[in-house]
mmCIF file with all atom_site columns, C-alpha atoms in Angstrom:
data_model
loop_
_atom_site.group_PDB
_atom_site.id
_atom_site.type_symbol
_atom_site.label_atom_id
_atom_site.label_alt_id
_atom_site.label_comp_id
_atom_site.label_asym_id
_atom_site.label_entity_id
_atom_site.label_seq_id
_atom_site.pdbx_PDB_ins_code
_atom_site.Cartn_x
_atom_site.Cartn_y
_atom_site.Cartn_z
_atom_site.occupancy
_atom_site.B_iso_or_equiv
_atom_site.pdbx_formal_charge
_atom_site.auth_seq_id
_atom_site.auth_comp_id
_atom_site.auth_asym_id
_atom_site.auth_atom_id
_atom_site.pdbx_PDB_model_num
ATOM 1   C CA . MET A 1 1   ? 0.006   0.004   -0.012  1.00 0.00 ? 1   MET A CA 1
ATOM 2   C CA . SER A 1 2   ? 1.447   3.369   -0.969  1.00 0.00 ? 2   SER A CA 1
ATOM 3   C CA . VAL A 1 3   ? 2.098   6.186   1.518   1.00 0.00 ? 3   VAL A CA 1
ATOM 4   C CA . GLN A 1 4   ? -0.582  8.469   -0.031  1.00 0.00 ? 4   GLN A CA 1
ATOM 5   C CA . ILE A 1 5   ? -3.704  6.415   0.778   1.00 0.00 ? 5   ILE A CA 1
ATOM 6   C CA . THR A 1 6   ? -6.505  8.989   0.721   1.00 0.00 ? 6   THR A CA 1
ATOM 7   C CA . GLY A 1 7   ? -8.860  8.412   -2.209  1.00 0.00 ? 7   GLY A CA 1
ATOM 8   C CA . TRP A 1 8   ? -11.314 6.047   -3.867  1.00 0.00 ? 8   TRP A CA 1
ATOM 9   C CA . TYR A 1 9   ? -10.606 2.319   -4.175  1.00 0.00 ? 9   TYR A CA 1
ATOM 10  C CA . VAL A 1 10  ? -12.568 -0.730  -5.308  1.00 0.00 ? 10  VAL A CA 1
ATOM 11  C CA . VAL A 1 11  ? -13.262 -3.846  -3.271  1.00 0.00 ? 11  VAL A CA 1
ATOM 12  C CA . TYR A 1 12  ? -14.482 -7.193  -4.542  1.00 0.00 ? 12  TYR A CA 1
ATOM 13  C CA . THR A 1 13  ? -17.216 -8.763  -2.424  1.00 0.00 ? 13  THR A CA 1
ATOM 14  C CA . LYS A 1 14  ? -18.814 -12.167 -2.214  1.00 0.00 ? 14  LYS A CA 1
ATOM 15  C CA . PRO A 1 15  ? -21.488 -12.588 -4.877  1.00 0.00 ? 15  PRO A CA 1
ATOM 16  C CA . ARG A 1 16  ? -24.726 -10.702 -4.100  1.00 0.00 ? 16  ARG A CA 1
ATOM 17  C CA . HIS A 1 17  ? -23.273 -9.135  -0.911  1.00 0.00 ? 17  HIS A CA 1
ATOM 18  C CA . GLU A 1 18  ? -22.724 -5.591  -2.279  1.00 0.00 ? 18  GLU A CA 1
ATOM 19  C CA . LYS A 1 19  ? -25.691 -3.990  -0.491  1.00 0.00 ? 19  LYS A CA 1
ATOM 20  C CA . LYS A 1 20  ? -24.921 -5.780  2.789   1.00 0.00 ? 20  LYS A CA 1
ATOM 21  C CA . VAL A 1 21  ? -21.284 -4.606  2.702   1.00 0.00 ? 21  VAL A CA 1
ATOM 22  C CA . ALA A 1 22  ? -22.406 -1.049  1.848   1.00 0.00 ? 22  ALA A CA 1
ATOM 23  C CA . GLY A 1 23  ? -24.702 -1.147  4.920   1.00 0.00 ? 23  GLY A CA 1
ATOM 24  C CA . PHE A 1 24  ? -21.876 -2.385  7.182   1.00 0.00 ? 24  PHE A CA 1
ATOM 25  C CA . LEU A 1 25  ? -19.539 0.327   5.877   1.00 0.00 ? 25  LEU A CA 1
ATOM 26  C CA . SER A 1 26  ? -22.145 3.047   6.410   1.00 0.00 ? 26  SER A CA 1
ATOM 27  C CA . ALA A 1 27  ? -22.635 1.788   10.001  1.00 0.00 ? 27  ALA A CA 1
ATOM 28  C CA . LEU A 1 28  ? -18.871 2.165   10.493  1.00 0.00 ? 28  LEU A CA 1
ATOM 29  C CA . ASP A 1 29  ? -19.000 5.711   8.989   1.00 0.00 ? 29  ASP A CA 1
ATOM 30  C CA . ILE A 1 30  ? -16.853 4.668   6.034   1.00 0.00 ? 30  ILE A CA 1
ATOM 31  C CA . VAL A 1 31  ? -17.759 6.504   2.829   1.00 0.00 ? 31  VAL A CA 1
ATOM 32  C CA . ASN A 1 32  ? -18.770 4.078   0.075   1.00 0.00 ? 32  ASN A CA 1
ATOM 33  C CA . PHE A 1 33  ? -20.529 4.168   -3.274  1.00 0.00 ? 33  PHE A CA 1
ATOM 34  C CA . LEU A 1 34  ? -22.571 1.352   -4.809  1.00 0.00 ? 34  LEU A CA 1
ATOM 35  C CA . PRO A 1 35  ? -23.839 2.414   -8.273  1.00 0.00 ? 35  PRO A CA 1
ATOM 36  C CA . THR A 1 36  ? -27.208 0.787   -8.963  1.00 0.00 ? 36  THR A CA 1
ATOM 37  C CA . ALA A 1 37  ? -29.825 0.850   -11.693 1.00 0.00 ? 37  ALA A CA 1
ATOM 38  C CA . ARG A 1 38  ? -33.513 0.029   -11.453 1.00 0.00 ? 38  ARG A CA 1
ATOM 39  C CA . MET A 1 39  ? -34.147 -3.055  -13.572 1.00 0.00 ? 39  MET A CA 1
ATOM 40  C CA . LEU A 1 40  ? -37.214 -5.126  -14.309 1.00 0.00 ? 40  LEU A CA 1
ATOM 41  C CA . ARG A 1 41  ? -36.877 -8.739  -13.115 1.00 0.00 ? 41  ARG A CA 1
ATOM 42  C CA . VAL A 1 42  ? -39.325 -11.265 -14.525 1.00 0.00 ? 42  VAL A CA 1
ATOM 43  C CA . TRP A 1 43  ? -40.235 -14.529 -12.805 1.00 0.00 ? 43  TRP A CA 1
ATOM 44  C CA . LYS A 1 44  ? -42.870 -17.043 -13.888 1.00 0.00 ? 44  LYS A CA 1
ATOM 45  C CA . ASP A 1 45  ? -45.497 -15.605 -11.584 1.00 0.00 ? 45  ASP A CA 1
ATOM 46  C CA . ARG A 1 46  ? -44.599 -11.896 -11.313 1.00 0.00 ? 46  ARG A CA 1
ATOM 47  C CA . LYS A 1 47  ? -42.597 -8.903  -12.478 1.00 0.00 ? 47  LYS A CA 1
ATOM 48  C CA . LYS A 1 48  ? -40.780 -6.548  -10.150 1.00 0.00 ? 48  LYS A CA 1
ATOM 49  C CA . TYR A 1 49  ? -38.433 -3.564  -10.393 1.00 0.00 ? 49  TYR A CA 1
ATOM 50  C CA . ILE A 1 50  ? -35.320 -4.002  -8.270  1.00 0.00 ? 50  ILE A CA 1
ATOM 51  C CA . ASP A 1 51  ? -32.211 -1.883  -7.671  1.00 0.00 ? 51  ASP A CA 1
ATOM 52  C CA . SER A 1 52  ? -29.407 -3.982  -9.104  1.00 0.00 ? 52  SER A CA 1
ATOM 53  C CA . PRO A 1 53  ? -25.667 -3.140  -8.826  1.00 0.00 ? 53  PRO A CA 1
ATOM 54  C CA . LEU A 1 54  ? -24.179 -1.856  -12.096 1.00 0.00 ? 54  LEU A CA 1
ATOM 55  C CA . PHE A 1 55  ? -20.967 -3.754  -11.338 1.00 0.00 ? 55  PHE A CA 1
ATOM 56  C CA . PRO A 1 56  ? -21.855 -7.029  -9.583  1.00 0.00 ? 56  PRO A CA 1
ATOM 57  C CA . SER A 1 57  ? -19.561 -7.826  -6.631  1.00 0.00 ? 57  SER A CA 1
ATOM 58  C CA . TYR A 1 58  ? -17.745 -4.493  -6.801  1.00 0.00 ? 58  TYR A CA 1
ATOM 59  C CA . LEU A 1 59  ? -18.041 -1.575  -4.371  1.00 0.00 ? 59  LEU A CA 1
ATOM 60  C CA . PHE A 1 60  ? -16.225 1.776   -4.307  1.00 0.00 ? 60  PHE A CA 1
ATOM 61  C CA . ILE A 1 61  ? -14.679 2.790   -0.964  1.00 0.00 ? 61  ILE A CA 1
ATOM 62  C CA . TYR A 1 62  ? -13.224 6.153   0.073   1.00 0.00 ? 62  TYR A CA 1
ATOM 63  C CA . LEU A 1 63  ? -10.195 5.550   2.300   1.00 0.00 ? 63  LEU A CA 1
ATOM 64  C CA . GLU A 1 64  ? -8.803  8.241   4.564   1.00 0.00 ? 64  GLU A CA 1
ATOM 65  C CA . ASP A 1 65  ? -6.154  6.241   6.396   1.00 0.00 ? 65  ASP A CA 1
ATOM 66  C CA . LEU A 1 66  ? -4.515  2.823   6.693   1.00 0.00 ? 66  LEU A CA 1
ATOM 67  C CA . GLU A 1 67  ? -6.765  1.881   9.611   1.00 0.00 ? 67  GLU A CA 1
ATOM 68  C CA . THR A 1 68  ? -9.842  2.230   7.380   1.00 0.00 ? 68  THR A CA 1
ATOM 69  C CA . TYR A 1 69  ? -8.132  0.072   4.752   1.00 0.00 ? 69  TYR A CA 1
ATOM 70  C CA . TYR A 1 70  ? -7.800  -2.789  7.254   1.00 0.00 ? 70  TYR A CA 1
ATOM 71  C CA . LYS A 1 71  ? -11.288 -2.249  8.733   1.00 0.00 ? 71  LYS A CA 1
ATOM 72  C CA . VAL A 1 72  ? -12.807 -2.755  5.283   1.00 0.00 ? 72  VAL A CA 1
ATOM 73  C CA . LEU A 1 73  ? -10.745 -5.927  4.709   1.00 0.00 ? 73  LEU A CA 1
ATOM 74  C CA . SER A 1 74  ? -11.883 -7.329  8.039   1.00 0.00 ? 74  SER A CA 1
ATOM 75  C CA . LEU A 1 75  ? -15.531 -7.436  6.947   1.00 0.00 ? 75  LEU A CA 1
ATOM 76  C CA . GLU A 1 76  ? -16.575 -11.025 6.273   1.00 0.00 ? 76  GLU A CA 1
ATOM 77  C CA . ALA A 1 77  ? -18.129 -10.426 2.828   1.00 0.00 ? 77  ALA A CA 1
ATOM 78  C CA . VAL A 1 78  ? -15.190 -8.362  1.488   1.00 0.00 ? 78  VAL A CA 1
ATOM 79  C CA . LEU A 1 79  ? -12.762 -10.616 -0.341  1.00 0.00 ? 79  LEU A CA 1
ATOM 80  C CA . TYR A 1 80  ? -10.028 -8.223  -1.540  1.00 0.00 ? 80  TYR A CA 1
ATOM 81  C CA . TYR A 1 81  ? -9.103  -4.827  -3.006  1.00 0.00 ? 81  TYR A CA 1
ATOM 82  C CA . VAL A 1 82  ? -8.799  -4.660  -6.796  1.00 0.00 ? 82  VAL A CA 1
ATOM 83  C CA . ARG A 1 83  ? -5.121  -4.574  -7.780  1.00 0.00 ? 83  ARG A CA 1
ATOM 84  C CA . THR A 1 84  ? -2.849  -4.240  -10.763 1.00 0.00 ? 84  THR A CA 1
ATOM 85  C CA . GLY A 1 85  ? 0.119   -6.392  -9.954  1.00 0.00 ? 85  GLY A CA 1
ATOM 86  C CA . LYS A 1 86  ? 0.946   -5.795  -6.302  1.00 0.00 ? 86  LYS A CA 1
ATOM 87  C CA . GLU A 1 87  ? -0.461  -2.240  -6.179  1.00 0.00 ? 87  GLU A CA 1
ATOM 88  C CA . VAL A 1 88  ? -4.028  -1.508  -5.038  1.00 0.00 ? 88  VAL A CA 1
ATOM 89  C CA . VAL A 1 89  ? -5.833  0.444   -7.779  1.00 0.00 ? 89  VAL A CA 1
ATOM 90  C CA . LYS A 1 90  ? -6.822  3.990   -6.917  1.00 0.00 ? 90  LYS A CA 1
ATOM 91  C CA . VAL A 1 91  ? -9.894  5.298   -8.784  1.00 0.00 ? 91  VAL A CA 1
ATOM 92  C CA . LYS A 1 92  ? -9.795  8.848   -10.105 1.00 0.00 ? 92  LYS A CA 1
ATOM 93  C CA . GLU A 1 93  ? -12.291 11.250  -8.533  1.00 0.00 ? 93  GLU A CA 1
ATOM 94  C CA . ASP A 1 94  ? -13.637 12.231  -11.986 1.00 0.00 ? 94  ASP A CA 1
ATOM 95  C CA . VAL A 1 95  ? -14.580 8.612   -12.724 1.00 0.00 ? 95  VAL A CA 1
ATOM 96  C CA . ILE A 1 96  ? -16.604 8.443   -9.488  1.00 0.00 ? 96  ILE A CA 1
ATOM 97  C CA . HIS A 1 97  ? -18.166 11.822  -10.284 1.00 0.00 ? 97  HIS A CA 1
ATOM 98  C CA . SER A 1 98  ? -19.141 10.712  -13.812 1.00 0.00 ? 98  SER A CA 1
ATOM 99  C CA . ILE A 1 99  ? -20.669 7.418   -12.572 1.00 0.00 ? 99  ILE A CA 1
ATOM 100 C CA . ARG A 1 100 ? -22.632 9.296   -9.867  1.00 0.00 ? 100 ARG A CA 1
ATOM 101 C CA . LEU A 1 101 ? -23.877 11.901  -12.332 1.00 0.00 ? 101 LEU A CA 1
ATOM 102 C CA . VAL A 1 102 ? -25.003 9.347   -14.876 1.00 0.00 ? 102 VAL A CA 1
ATOM 103 C CA . THR A 1 103 ? -26.678 7.008   -12.400 1.00 0.00 ? 103 THR A CA 1
ATOM 104 C CA . GLN A 1 104 ? -28.500 9.787   -10.537 1.00 0.00 ? 104 GLN A CA 1
ATOM 105 C CA . GLN A 1 105 ? -29.607 11.886  -13.507 1.00 0.00 ? 105 GLN A CA 1
ATOM 106 C CA . VAL A 1 106 ? -30.452 9.367   -16.212 1.00 0.00 ? 106 VAL A CA 1
ATOM 107 C CA . SER A 1 107 ? -33.450 7.075   -16.423 1.00 0.00 ? 107 SER A CA 1
ATOM 108 C CA . ASP A 1 108 ? -32.280 3.641   -15.317 1.00 0.00 ? 108 ASP A CA 1
ATOM 109 C CA . MET A 1 109 ? -33.690 2.011   -18.436 1.00 0.00 ? 109 MET A CA 1
ATOM 110 C CA . ASP A 1 110 ? -31.205 3.978   -20.577 1.00 0.00 ? 110 ASP A CA 1
ATOM 111 C CA . ILE A 1 111 ? -28.071 2.739   -18.739 1.00 0.00 ? 111 ILE A CA 1
ATOM 112 C CA . GLU A 1 112 ? -26.113 -0.137  -20.230 1.00 0.00 ? 112 GLU A CA 1
ATOM 113 C CA . VAL A 1 113 ? -22.926 -1.757  -18.890 1.00 0.00 ? 113 VAL A CA 1
ATOM 114 C CA . SER A 1 114 ? -20.554 -3.289  -21.426 1.00 0.00 ? 114 SER A CA 1
ATOM 115 C CA . ASP A 1 115 ? -17.341 -5.329  -21.329 1.00 0.00 ? 115 ASP A CA 1
ATOM 116 C CA . ASP A 1 116 ? -16.516 -4.423  -24.934 1.00 0.00 ? 116 ASP A CA 1
ATOM 117 C CA . TYR A 1 117 ? -13.526 -2.299  -25.938 1.00 0.00 ? 117 TYR A CA 1
ATOM 118 C CA . PHE A 1 118 ? -14.403 0.978   -27.624 1.00 0.00 ? 118 PHE A CA 1
ATOM 119 C CA . GLN A 1 119 ? -12.087 3.099   -29.752 1.00 0.00 ? 119 GLN A CA 1
ATOM 120 C CA . PRO A 1 120 ? -11.572 6.562   -28.236 1.00 0.00 ? 120 PRO A CA 1
ATOM 121 C CA . GLY A 1 121 ? -14.608 8.710   -29.014 1.00 0.00 ? 121 GLY A CA 1
ATOM 122 C CA . LYS A 1 122 ? -15.142 12.441  -29.515 1.00 0.00 ? 122 LYS A CA 1
ATOM 123 C CA . GLN A 1 123 ? -14.984 14.761  -26.521 1.00 0.00 ? 123 GLN A CA 1
ATOM 124 C CA . LEU A 1 124 ? -18.234 16.752  -26.581 1.00 0.00 ? 124 LEU A CA 1
ATOM 125 C CA . MET A 1 125 ? -20.213 18.868  -24.143 1.00 0.00 ? 125 MET A CA 1
ATOM 126 C CA . ILE A 1 126 ? -23.876 18.355  -23.350 1.00 0.00 ? 126 ILE A CA 1
ATOM 127 C CA . LYS A 1 127 ? -25.590 21.687  -23.994 1.00 0.00 ? 127 LYS A CA 1
ATOM 128 C CA . ASP A 1 128 ? -29.099 21.000  -22.695 1.00 0.00 ? 128 ASP A CA 1
ATOM 129 C CA . GLY A 1 129 ? -31.057 18.769  -20.360 1.00 0.00 ? 129 GLY A CA 1
ATOM 130 C CA . ILE A 1 130 ? -30.286 17.251  -16.989 1.00 0.00 ? 130 ILE A CA 1
ATOM 131 C CA . LEU A 1 131 ? -26.577 16.637  -17.771 1.00 0.00 ? 131 LEU A CA 1
ATOM 132 C CA . CYS A 1 132 ? -26.039 20.173  -19.142 1.00 0.00 ? 132 CYS A CA 1
ATOM 133 C CA . GLY A 1 133 ? -22.377 21.242  -18.990 1.00 0.00 ? 133 GLY A CA 1
ATOM 134 C CA . LEU A 1 134 ? -20.968 17.737  -18.712 1.00 0.00 ? 134 LEU A CA 1
ATOM 135 C CA . ILE A 1 135 ? -17.938 17.145  -20.925 1.00 0.00 ? 135 ILE A CA 1
ATOM 136 C CA . CYS A 1 136 ? -18.093 13.534  -22.009 1.00 0.00 ? 136 CYS A CA 1
ATOM 137 C CA . GLU A 1 137 ? -16.744 10.980  -24.419 1.00 0.00 ? 137 GLU A CA 1
ATOM 138 C CA . VAL A 1 138 ? -19.266 10.098  -27.129 1.00 0.00 ? 138 VAL A CA 1
ATOM 139 C CA . VAL A 1 139 ? -19.113 6.961   -29.275 1.00 0.00 ? 139 VAL A CA 1
ATOM 140 C CA . GLU A 1 140 ? -21.388 5.741   -32.025 1.00 0.00 ? 140 GLU A CA 1
ATOM 141 C CA . ILE A 1 141 ? -22.892 2.270   -31.633 1.00 0.00 ? 141 ILE A CA 1
ATOM 142 C CA . LYS A 1 142 ? -25.253 0.839   -34.231 1.00 0.00 ? 142 LYS A CA 1
ATOM 143 C CA . GLY A 1 143 ? -25.923 4.302   -35.604 1.00 0.00 ? 143 GLY A CA 1
ATOM 144 C CA . GLN A 1 144 ? -26.771 5.773   -32.209 1.00 0.00 ? 144 GLN A CA 1
ATOM 145 C CA . GLN A 1 145 ? -24.628 8.201   -30.207 1.00 0.00 ? 145 GLN A CA 1
ATOM 146 C CA . LYS A 1 146 ? -23.938 7.213   -26.616 1.00 0.00 ? 146 LYS A CA 1
ATOM 147 C CA . ILE A 1 147 ? -22.097 8.782   -23.703 1.00 0.00 ? 147 ILE A CA 1
ATOM 148 C CA . LEU A 1 148 ? -19.246 6.521   -22.610 1.00 0.00 ? 148 LEU A CA 1
ATOM 149 C CA . VAL A 1 149 ? -17.933 6.392   -19.021 1.00 0.00 ? 149 VAL A CA 1
ATOM 150 C CA . ARG A 1 150 ? -14.870 4.173   -18.869 1.00 0.00 ? 150 ARG A CA 1
ATOM 151 C CA . VAL A 1 151 ? -14.199 2.246   -15.654 1.00 0.00 ? 151 VAL A CA 1
ATOM 152 C CA . ASN A 1 152 ? -10.843 0.804   -16.743 1.00 0.00 ? 152 ASN A CA 1
ATOM 153 C CA . MET A 1 153 ? -9.882  -0.941  -13.519 1.00 0.00 ? 153 MET A CA 1
ATOM 154 C CA . LEU A 1 154 ? -13.024 -3.121  -13.799 1.00 0.00 ? 154 LEU A CA 1
ATOM 155 C CA . GLN A 1 155 ? -12.721 -3.390  -17.577 1.00 0.00 ? 155 GLN A CA 1
ATOM 156 C CA . LYS A 1 156 ? -16.306 -2.120  -17.865 1.00 0.00 ? 156 LYS A CA 1
ATOM 157 C CA . ASN A 1 157 ? -17.989 0.783   -19.595 1.00 0.00 ? 157 ASN A CA 1
ATOM 158 C CA . ILE A 1 158 ? -21.253 2.566   -18.844 1.00 0.00 ? 158 ILE A CA 1
ATOM 159 C CA . LEU A 1 159 ? -23.172 3.631   -21.945 1.00 0.00 ? 159 LEU A CA 1
ATOM 160 C CA . VAL A 1 160 ? -26.053 6.083   -22.014 1.00 0.00 ? 160 VAL A CA 1
ATOM 161 C CA . ALA A 1 161 ? -27.995 6.962   -25.167 1.00 0.00 ? 161 ALA A CA 1
ATOM 162 C CA . VAL A 1 162 ? -28.043 10.678  -26.007 1.00 0.00 ? 162 VAL A CA 1
ATOM 163 C CA . SER A 1 163 ? -29.613 12.596  -28.845 1.00 0.00 ? 163 SER A CA 1
ATOM 164 C CA . SER A 1 164 ? -27.176 14.536  -31.064 1.00 0.00 ? 164 SER A CA 1
ATOM 165 C CA . GLU A 1 165 ? -29.272 17.698  -30.590 1.00 0.00 ? 165 GLU A CA 1
ATOM 166 C CA . TYR A 1 166 ? -28.047 17.848  -26.972 1.00 0.00 ? 166 TYR A CA 1
ATOM 167 C CA . LEU A 1 167 ? -24.360 17.653  -27.945 1.00 0.00 ? 167 LEU A CA 1
ATOM 168 C CA . ASP A 1 168 ? -22.023 20.508  -28.830 1.00 0.00 ? 168 ASP A CA 1
ATOM 169 C CA . SER A 1 169 ? -18.341 20.646  -29.657 1.00 0.00 ? 169 SER A CA 1
ATOM 170 C CA . ILE A 1 170 ? -15.972 21.946  -26.986 1.00 0.00 ? 170 ILE A CA 1
ATOM 171 C CA . SER A 1 171 ? -14.716 25.417  -27.815 1.00 0.00 ? 171 SER A CA 1
ATOM 172 C CA . ALA A 1 172 ? -10.966 25.850  -27.405 1.00 0.00 ? 172 ALA A CA 1
#
């Protein structure tokens, strides 16, 4: 663990324990973020909307000191911190901000999570609507423009459909 610990990190939890871990962390006053989307689940006898994690088994944690790092690891349902090699991966604040903005402001039915690799898209600014002022990466998929939020350490991407009338080029 590096000397400069303060920041956002990702932990991997036991399957379907994300909400339980988030509750434990909140009870310990540890800042955490579990991005969810409202999805329709269909069973034989009923349909129900549930809040489902965007990244199953992953939870974002804000660490302030080494003691918090070990407190999080001591929770039964937390398996490990996400690493690259031997180094624990630190998540950039702007990635957390983008995920929060998209999950809070966009209709859950428009959010899509993908494992696919996307070529770098155009940097555009949203000029109208609930995400007005957001500078984002826009890619074209099957003839439709979508906002792309890359979460590289999880090798996942969040895609949100956006109409081209809401997009504007960034003035230099």
